[in-house]
PDB file of C-alpha atoms in Angstrom:
ATOM      1  CA  GLU Q   1       0.000   0.000   0.000  1.00  0.00           C
ATOM      2  CA  ASP Q   2       1.315   3.420  -0.982  1.00  0.00           C
ATOM      3  CA  GLN Q   3       1.954   5.806   1.911  1.00  0.00           C
ATOM      4  CA  VAL Q   4       2.792   9.502   2.069  1.00  0.00           C
ATOM      5  CA  THR Q   5       3.850  11.304   5.251  1.00  0.00           C
ATOM      6  CA  GLN Q   6       4.332  15.055   5.329  1.00  0.00           C
ATOM      7  CA  SER Q   7       6.149  17.031   7.986  1.00  0.00           C
ATOM      8  CA  PRO Q   8       5.797  19.284   9.766  1.00  0.00           C
ATOM      9  CA  GLU Q   9       1.999  19.462  10.028  1.00  0.00           C
ATOM     10  CA  ALA Q  10       2.242  23.227  10.397  1.00  0.00           C
ATOM     11  CA  LEU Q  11       5.035  25.746   9.916  1.00  0.00           C
ATOM     12  CA  ARG Q  12       5.173  29.436  10.766  1.00  0.00           C
ATOM     13  CA  LEU Q  13       7.835  31.540   9.088  1.00  0.00           C
ATOM     14  CA  GLN Q  14       8.735  35.173   9.170  1.00  0.00           C
ATOM     15  CA  GLU Q  15       8.639  36.861   5.783  1.00  0.00           C
ATOM     16  CA  GLY Q  16      12.004  36.216   4.122  1.00  0.00           C
ATOM     17  CA  GLU Q  17      12.851  33.222   6.340  1.00  0.00           C
ATOM     18  CA  SER Q  18      13.628  30.296   4.019  1.00  0.00           C
ATOM     19  CA  SER Q  19      12.723  26.727   4.978  1.00  0.00           C
ATOM     20  CA  SER Q  20      11.774  23.299   3.618  1.00  0.00           C
ATOM     21  CA  LEU Q  21       8.763  21.026   3.784  1.00  0.00           C
ATOM     22  CA  ASN Q  22       9.261  17.270   3.784  1.00  0.00           C
ATOM     23  CA  CYS Q  23       7.340  14.482   2.044  1.00  0.00           C
ATOM     24  CA  SER Q  24       8.378  10.905   2.797  1.00  0.00           C
ATOM     25  CA  TYR Q  25       6.853   8.146   0.716  1.00  0.00           C
ATOM     26  CA  THR Q  26       6.692   4.413   0.221  1.00  0.00           C
ATOM     27  CA  VAL Q  27       5.387   3.218  -3.117  1.00  0.00           C
ATOM     28  CA  SER Q  28       5.550   0.191  -5.386  1.00  0.00           C
ATOM     29  CA  GLY Q  29       7.586   1.754  -8.138  1.00  0.00           C
ATOM     30  CA  LEU Q  30       7.212   5.515  -8.330  1.00  0.00           C
ATOM     31  CA  ARG Q  31       5.589   6.799 -11.490  1.00  0.00           C
ATOM     32  CA  GLY Q  32       5.385  10.392 -10.289  1.00  0.00           C
ATOM     33  CA  LEU Q  33       5.491  12.572  -7.157  1.00  0.00           C
ATOM     34  CA  PHE Q  34       3.292  15.644  -7.126  1.00  0.00           C
ATOM     35  CA  TRP Q  35       3.134  18.883  -5.160  1.00  0.00           C
ATOM     36  CA  TYR Q  36      -0.065  20.896  -4.873  1.00  0.00           C
ATOM     37  CA  ARG Q  37      -0.933  24.129  -3.105  1.00  0.00           C
ATOM     38  CA  GLN Q  38      -4.327  24.553  -1.429  1.00  0.00           C
ATOM     39  CA  ASP Q  39      -5.733  27.864  -0.227  1.00  0.00           C
ATOM     40  CA  PRO Q  40      -8.549  27.925   2.366  1.00  0.00           C
ATOM     41  CA  GLY Q  41     -11.933  27.155   0.815  1.00  0.00           C
ATOM     42  CA  LYS Q  42     -10.412  26.259  -2.543  1.00  0.00           C
ATOM     43  CA  GLY Q  43      -9.399  23.132  -4.393  1.00  0.00           C
ATOM     44  CA  PRO Q  44      -5.741  22.108  -4.661  1.00  0.00           C
ATOM     45  CA  GLU Q  45      -3.670  23.783  -7.374  1.00  0.00           C
ATOM     46  CA  PHE Q  46      -1.026  21.761  -9.216  1.00  0.00           C
ATOM     47  CA  LEU Q  47       2.589  22.880  -8.770  1.00  0.00           C
ATOM     48  CA  PHE Q  48       5.044  20.172  -9.890  1.00  0.00           C
ATOM     49  CA  THR Q  49       5.490  16.588 -11.021  1.00  0.00           C
ATOM     50  CA  LEU Q  50       8.813  14.885 -10.265  1.00  0.00           C
ATOM     51  CA  TYR Q  51       9.614  11.570 -11.906  1.00  0.00           C
ATOM     52  CA  SER Q  52      12.990  10.298 -10.726  1.00  0.00           C
ATOM     53  CA  ALA Q  53      15.557  10.721  -7.963  1.00  0.00           C
ATOM     54  CA  GLY Q  54      17.768  13.738  -8.490  1.00  0.00           C
ATOM     55  CA  GLU Q  55      15.180  15.719 -10.387  1.00  0.00           C
ATOM     56  CA  GLU Q  56      14.490  19.322  -9.389  1.00  0.00           C
ATOM     57  CA  LYS Q  57      11.803  21.772 -10.491  1.00  0.00           C
ATOM     58  CA  GLU Q  58      11.373  25.457  -9.686  1.00  0.00           C
ATOM     59  CA  LYS Q  59       8.548  27.956  -9.746  1.00  0.00           C
ATOM     60  CA  GLU Q  60       9.108  31.438  -8.384  1.00  0.00           C
ATOM     61  CA  ARG Q  61      10.196  31.007  -4.734  1.00  0.00           C
ATOM     62  CA  LEU Q  62       9.491  27.253  -4.702  1.00  0.00           C
ATOM     63  CA  LYS Q  63      11.895  24.459  -5.575  1.00  0.00           C
ATOM     64  CA  ALA Q  64      10.965  20.783  -5.360  1.00  0.00           C
ATOM     65  CA  THR Q  65      13.558  18.029  -5.137  1.00  0.00           C
ATOM     66  CA  LEU Q  66      13.259  14.245  -5.130  1.00  0.00           C
ATOM     67  CA  THR Q  67      15.237  11.373  -3.663  1.00  0.00           C
ATOM     68  CA  LYS Q  68      14.373   7.685  -3.624  1.00  0.00           C
ATOM     69  CA  LYS Q  69      12.503   8.018  -0.327  1.00  0.00           C
ATOM     70  CA  GLU Q  70      11.468  11.645   0.056  1.00  0.00           C
ATOM     71  CA  SER Q  71      10.822  14.953  -1.571  1.00  0.00           C
ATOM     72  CA  PHE Q  72      11.478  18.444  -0.292  1.00  0.00           C
ATOM     73  CA  LEU Q  73       9.699  21.649  -1.140  1.00  0.00           C
ATOM     74  CA  HIS Q  74      12.136  24.468  -0.509  1.00  0.00           C
ATOM     75  CA  ILE Q  75      10.693  27.934  -0.028  1.00  0.00           C
ATOM     76  CA  THR Q  76      13.176  30.750  -0.509  1.00  0.00           C
ATOM     77  CA  ALA Q  77      12.488  34.167   1.030  1.00  0.00           C
ATOM     78  CA  PRO Q  78       8.761  33.485   1.441  1.00  0.00           C
ATOM     79  CA  LYS Q  79       6.105  36.173   1.276  1.00  0.00           C
ATOM     80  CA  PRO Q  80       2.736  36.264   3.064  1.00  0.00           C
ATOM     81  CA  GLU Q  81       1.016  35.235  -0.178  1.00  0.00           C
ATOM     82  CA  ASP Q  82       2.869  31.909   0.007  1.00  0.00           C
ATOM     83  CA  SER Q  83       0.721  31.027   3.025  1.00  0.00           C
ATOM     84  CA  ALA Q  84      -1.280  27.908   2.133  1.00  0.00           C
ATOM     85  CA  THR Q  85      -1.439  24.183   2.749  1.00  0.00           C
ATOM     86  CA  TYR Q  86       1.023  22.266   0.589  1.00  0.00           C
ATOM     87  CA  LEU Q  87       0.048  18.734  -0.394  1.00  0.00           C
ATOM     88  CA  CYS Q  88       2.295  15.947  -1.614  1.00  0.00           C
ATOM     89  CA  ALA Q  89       0.982  12.953  -3.581  1.00  0.00           C
ATOM     90  CA  VAL Q  90       2.437   9.878  -5.252  1.00  0.00           C
ATOM     91  CA  GLN Q  91       1.400   7.689  -8.120  1.00  0.00           C
ATOM     92  CA  SER Q  92       2.721   4.159  -8.214  1.00  0.00           C
ATOM     93  CA  GLY Q  93       3.768   2.226 -11.251  1.00  0.00           C
ATOM     94  CA  ALA Q  94       1.553  -0.688 -10.294  1.00  0.00           C
ATOM     95  CA  GLY Q  95      -2.105  -0.890 -11.178  1.00  0.00           C
ATOM     96  CA  SER Q  96      -4.243   2.186 -11.761  1.00  0.00           C
ATOM     97  CA  TYR Q  97      -3.210   5.823 -12.010  1.00  0.00           C
ATOM     98  CA  GLN Q  98      -4.650   6.821  -8.648  1.00  0.00           C
ATOM     99  CA  LEU Q  99      -2.881   9.385  -6.506  1.00  0.00           C
ATOM    100  CA  THR Q 100      -2.228   8.858  -2.813  1.00  0.00           C
ATOM    101  CA  PHE Q 101      -2.096  12.180  -0.960  1.00  0.00           C
ATOM    102  CA  GLY Q 102      -0.377  13.156   2.242  1.00  0.00           C
ATOM    103  CA  LYS Q 103      -2.213  15.163   4.888  1.00  0.00           C
ATOM    104  CA  GLY Q 104      -0.402  18.358   4.011  1.00  0.00           C
ATOM    105  CA  THR Q 105       1.733  21.013   5.669  1.00  0.00           C
ATOM    106  CA  LYS Q 106       0.014  24.259   6.587  1.00  0.00           C
ATOM    107  CA  LEU Q 107       2.431  27.110   5.974  1.00  0.00           C
ATOM    108  CA  SER Q 108       1.894  30.535   7.513  1.00  0.00           C
ATOM    109  CA  VAL Q 109       4.206  33.381   6.515  1.00  0.00           C
ATOM    110  CA  ILE Q 110       4.072  36.303   8.908  1.00  0.00           C
ATOM    111  CA  PRO Q 111       4.834  39.834   7.631  1.00  0.00           C
TER     112      PRO Q 111
ATOM    113  CA  ILE I   1     -12.595  30.789 -17.727  1.00  0.00           C
ATOM    114  CA  ALA I   2     -11.585  27.177 -18.355  1.00  0.00           C
ATOM    115  CA  GLY I   3     -11.899  24.893 -15.415  1.00  0.00           C
ATOM    116  CA  ILE I   4     -14.205  22.788 -13.294  1.00  0.00           C
ATOM    117  CA  THR I   5     -17.572  23.889 -11.972  1.00  0.00           C
ATOM    118  CA  GLN I   6     -19.028  22.134  -8.945  1.00  0.00           C
ATOM    119  CA  ALA I   7     -22.540  22.579  -7.588  1.00  0.00           C
ATOM    120  CA  PRO I   8     -23.842  23.168  -5.050  1.00  0.00           C
ATOM    121  CA  THR I   9     -21.150  25.071  -3.147  1.00  0.00           C
ATOM    122  CA  SER I  10     -22.548  23.818   0.122  1.00  0.00           C
ATOM    123  CA  GLN I  11     -25.481  21.747   1.302  1.00  0.00           C
ATOM    124  CA  ILE I  12     -27.069  20.557   4.521  1.00  0.00           C
ATOM    125  CA  LEU I  13     -28.759  17.214   3.938  1.00  0.00           C
ATOM    126  CA  ALA I  14     -30.967  15.067   6.127  1.00  0.00           C
ATOM    127  CA  ALA I  15     -29.729  11.542   6.704  1.00  0.00           C
ATOM    128  CA  GLY I  16     -31.370   9.041   4.404  1.00  0.00           C
ATOM    129  CA  ARG I  17     -31.897  11.530   1.596  1.00  0.00           C
ATOM    130  CA  ARG I  18     -30.504  11.095  -1.909  1.00  0.00           C
ATOM    131  CA  MET I  19     -28.148  13.762  -3.247  1.00  0.00           C
ATOM    132  CA  THR I  20     -26.254  14.346  -6.471  1.00  0.00           C
ATOM    133  CA  LEU I  21     -23.179  16.538  -6.552  1.00  0.00           C
ATOM    134  CA  ARG I  22     -22.583  18.023  -9.972  1.00  0.00           C
ATOM    135  CA  CYS I  23     -19.256  18.440 -11.725  1.00  0.00           C
ATOM    136  CA  THR I  24     -18.690  19.922 -15.181  1.00  0.00           C
ATOM    137  CA  GLN I  25     -15.409  20.652 -16.953  1.00  0.00           C
ATOM    138  CA  ASP I  26     -14.797  22.648 -20.115  1.00  0.00           C
ATOM    139  CA  MET I  27     -11.230  21.565 -20.829  1.00  0.00           C
ATOM    140  CA  ARG I  28     -12.122  18.378 -22.749  1.00  0.00           C
ATOM    141  CA  HIS I  29     -10.056  16.373 -20.279  1.00  0.00           C
ATOM    142  CA  ASN I  30     -10.418  12.618 -20.609  1.00  0.00           C
ATOM    143  CA  ALA I  31     -10.012  11.652 -16.955  1.00  0.00           C
ATOM    144  CA  MET I  32     -12.132  12.831 -14.023  1.00  0.00           C
ATOM    145  CA  TYR I  33     -12.056  12.086 -10.312  1.00  0.00           C
ATOM    146  CA  TRP I  34     -14.047  12.557  -7.121  1.00  0.00           C
ATOM    147  CA  TYR I  35     -12.194  13.064  -3.817  1.00  0.00           C
ATOM    148  CA  ARG I  36     -13.371  13.727  -0.307  1.00  0.00           C
ATOM    149  CA  GLN I  37     -11.271  15.763   2.119  1.00  0.00           C
ATOM    150  CA  ASP I  38     -11.624  15.295   5.840  1.00  0.00           C
ATOM    151  CA  LEU I  39      -9.657  16.955   8.610  1.00  0.00           C
ATOM    152  CA  GLY I  40      -6.798  14.720   9.657  1.00  0.00           C
ATOM    153  CA  LEU I  41      -7.340  12.268   6.807  1.00  0.00           C
ATOM    154  CA  GLY I  42      -6.400  14.239   3.734  1.00  0.00           C
ATOM    155  CA  LEU I  43      -7.771  13.686   0.252  1.00  0.00           C
ATOM    156  CA  ARG I  44      -9.158  10.251  -0.515  1.00  0.00           C
ATOM    157  CA  LEU I  45     -10.301   9.020  -3.913  1.00  0.00           C
ATOM    158  CA  ILE I  46     -13.943   7.943  -4.152  1.00  0.00           C
ATOM    159  CA  HIS I  47     -14.427   7.130  -7.849  1.00  0.00           C
ATOM    160  CA  TYR I  48     -12.682   7.915 -11.098  1.00  0.00           C
ATOM    161  CA  SER I  49     -13.280   7.786 -14.833  1.00  0.00           C
ATOM    162  CA  ASN I  50     -10.428   7.465 -17.316  1.00  0.00           C
ATOM    163  CA  THR I  51     -12.686   8.270 -20.273  1.00  0.00           C
ATOM    164  CA  ALA I  52     -16.346   8.804 -21.079  1.00  0.00           C
ATOM    165  CA  GLY I  53     -18.340   5.613 -20.601  1.00  0.00           C
ATOM    166  CA  THR I  54     -15.985   4.057 -18.042  1.00  0.00           C
ATOM    167  CA  THR I  55     -15.737   4.391 -14.265  1.00  0.00           C
ATOM    168  CA  GLY I  56     -13.743   2.796 -11.475  1.00  0.00           C
ATOM    169  CA  LYS I  57     -13.698   2.568  -7.698  1.00  0.00           C
ATOM    170  CA  GLY I  58     -11.200   4.414  -5.572  1.00  0.00           C
ATOM    171  CA  GLU I  59     -10.183   4.036  -1.963  1.00  0.00           C
ATOM    172  CA  VAL I  60     -13.565   4.877  -0.361  1.00  0.00           C
ATOM    173  CA  PRO I  61     -16.377   4.058  -2.840  1.00  0.00           C
ATOM    174  CA  ASP I  62     -19.016   2.645  -0.484  1.00  0.00           C
ATOM    175  CA  GLY I  63     -22.250   4.650  -0.423  1.00  0.00           C
ATOM    176  CA  TYR I  64     -21.379   6.566  -3.597  1.00  0.00           C
ATOM    177  CA  SER I  65     -22.023   6.035  -7.286  1.00  0.00           C
ATOM    178  CA  VAL I  66     -20.917   7.885 -10.423  1.00  0.00           C
ATOM    179  CA  SER I  67     -21.681   7.971 -14.120  1.00  0.00           C
ATOM    180  CA  ARG I  68     -19.818   9.379 -17.121  1.00  0.00           C
ATOM    181  CA  ALA I  69     -22.244   9.736 -19.977  1.00  0.00           C
ATOM    182  CA  ASN I  70     -20.104  12.341 -21.773  1.00  0.00           C
ATOM    183  CA  THR I  71     -16.662  13.957 -21.534  1.00  0.00           C
ATOM    184  CA  ASP I  72     -17.729  17.053 -19.616  1.00  0.00           C
ATOM    185  CA  ASP I  73     -19.932  15.806 -16.782  1.00  0.00           C
ATOM    186  CA  PHE I  74     -19.156  13.519 -13.858  1.00  0.00           C
ATOM    187  CA  PRO I  75     -21.914  13.544 -11.217  1.00  0.00           C
ATOM    188  CA  LEU I  76     -21.490  11.896  -7.817  1.00  0.00           C
ATOM    189  CA  THR I  77     -24.599  10.421  -6.163  1.00  0.00           C
ATOM    190  CA  LEU I  78     -25.147   9.579  -2.524  1.00  0.00           C
ATOM    191  CA  ALA I  79     -28.031   7.118  -2.592  1.00  0.00           C
ATOM    192  CA  SER I  80     -28.922   7.392   1.096  1.00  0.00           C
ATOM    193  CA  ALA I  81     -26.778   9.887   2.967  1.00  0.00           C
ATOM    194  CA  VAL I  82     -25.260   9.089   6.368  1.00  0.00           C
ATOM    195  CA  PRO I  83     -23.526  11.475   8.818  1.00  0.00           C
ATOM    196  CA  SER I  84     -20.113   9.917   8.059  1.00  0.00           C
ATOM    197  CA  GLN I  85     -20.434  11.337   4.548  1.00  0.00           C
ATOM    198  CA  THR I  86     -20.136  14.836   5.960  1.00  0.00           C
ATOM    199  CA  SER I  87     -17.080  16.155   4.148  1.00  0.00           C
ATOM    200  CA  VAL I  88     -15.773  18.498   1.503  1.00  0.00           C
ATOM    201  CA  TYR I  89     -16.021  16.915  -1.939  1.00  0.00           C
ATOM    202  CA  PHE I  90     -13.681  17.858  -4.760  1.00  0.00           C
ATOM    203  CA  CYS I  91     -14.043  16.990  -8.408  1.00  0.00           C
ATOM    204  CA  ALA I  92     -10.871  16.961 -10.512  1.00  0.00           C
ATOM    205  CA  SER I  93      -9.814  16.264 -14.067  1.00  0.00           C
ATOM    206  CA  SER I  94      -6.628  15.554 -16.010  1.00  0.00           C
ATOM    207  CA  ASP I  95      -5.829  15.679 -19.683  1.00  0.00           C
ATOM    208  CA  SER I  96      -4.568  12.121 -19.671  1.00  0.00           C
ATOM    209  CA  GLY I  97      -5.479   8.966 -17.846  1.00  0.00           C
ATOM    210  CA  THR I  98      -2.072   8.992 -16.167  1.00  0.00           C
ATOM    211  CA  GLY I  99      -2.577  12.368 -14.477  1.00  0.00           C
ATOM    212  CA  LEU I 100       1.148  13.058 -14.727  1.00  0.00           C
ATOM    213  CA  ASN I 101       0.526  16.586 -16.013  1.00  0.00           C
ATOM    214  CA  GLY I 102      -1.371  17.365 -12.837  1.00  0.00           C
ATOM    215  CA  TYR I 103      -5.011  17.502 -11.898  1.00  0.00           C
ATOM    216  CA  THR I 104      -7.283  20.531 -12.142  1.00  0.00           C
ATOM    217  CA  PHE I 105      -9.573  20.691  -9.122  1.00  0.00           C
ATOM    218  CA  GLY I 106     -12.904  22.394  -8.643  1.00  0.00           C
ATOM    219  CA  SER I 107     -13.611  24.619  -5.643  1.00  0.00           C
ATOM    220  CA  GLY I 108     -15.450  21.886  -3.777  1.00  0.00           C
ATOM    221  CA  THR I 109     -18.859  21.129  -2.287  1.00  0.00           C
ATOM    222  CA  ARG I 110     -19.137  21.289   1.489  1.00  0.00           C
ATOM    223  CA  LEU I 111     -21.722  18.683   2.514  1.00  0.00           C
ATOM    224  CA  THR I 112     -23.145  18.294   6.004  1.00  0.00           C
ATOM    225  CA  VAL I 113     -25.362  15.281   6.692  1.00  0.00           C
ATOM    226  CA  VAL I 114     -27.516  15.657   9.805  1.00  0.00           C
TER     227      VAL I 114
END
C-alpha cells in the first residue's frame, strides 16, 4: 500500500525566512510525485510533477527536489502570499493511475 | 474561464436523503475524479473515470455512485446519505489517464449530513 507522510503538520515563518517542507513516501515503483498548493476554501492547485531521484523543479520562490525516499519543497524568502497548505501525492507504477495524498503542511508566513 | 464547476457550493442534507453533486469541466479532459477531504485524513479518492463511458472505484467508494455519460460531466450520487459522509467533496480532471501533467480541481462542495 502506498503511503505519504508530510512534515511538519504546520510551519510558521517570518517573511524572508527560508525553509523546507518534507514528504516521505513508500510506493511500489514511483511513477510520479506531485506537489499541490491549497488555499482555504479552494481546491488544490497543481505545482510540480517529479519523476525520478535527483530531479528538481522550480517555480518562483518554490523548488521541489526528489530522492528515492522523500521529496522536499524548498521555499526561498517566502512572502505572506505563500501562506497555504502544501500537499504531496504519489502515483505508483503498479495498477491504476490513482494518486495517494499526504495530509499536508500548513504554511503561515508572517509579515 | 476554463476549469471545473461544482454545484452546489454547500449543502445541509438530512440523513437518508438522496443527493447528487454536480461536476462539469470545459477543458475536454479525458479523466475525471471525485475526492473527499476530511480533517486529519487528507484527500481520498472515491471514484474515477479514465474516459467517457468508463468508471472505477477508488479508496472509499461505499455509499457513492458515479456515471460518465459524456466527456464534460461527472456527477457523484449519494443514494442514502449518512452522517459519516459529511465532508468536503472535490471533483478533478486531467488531460490524460495517467494524471502526470497534474489535476485541475474544482472549488469543492461542502456537505453536512444531519
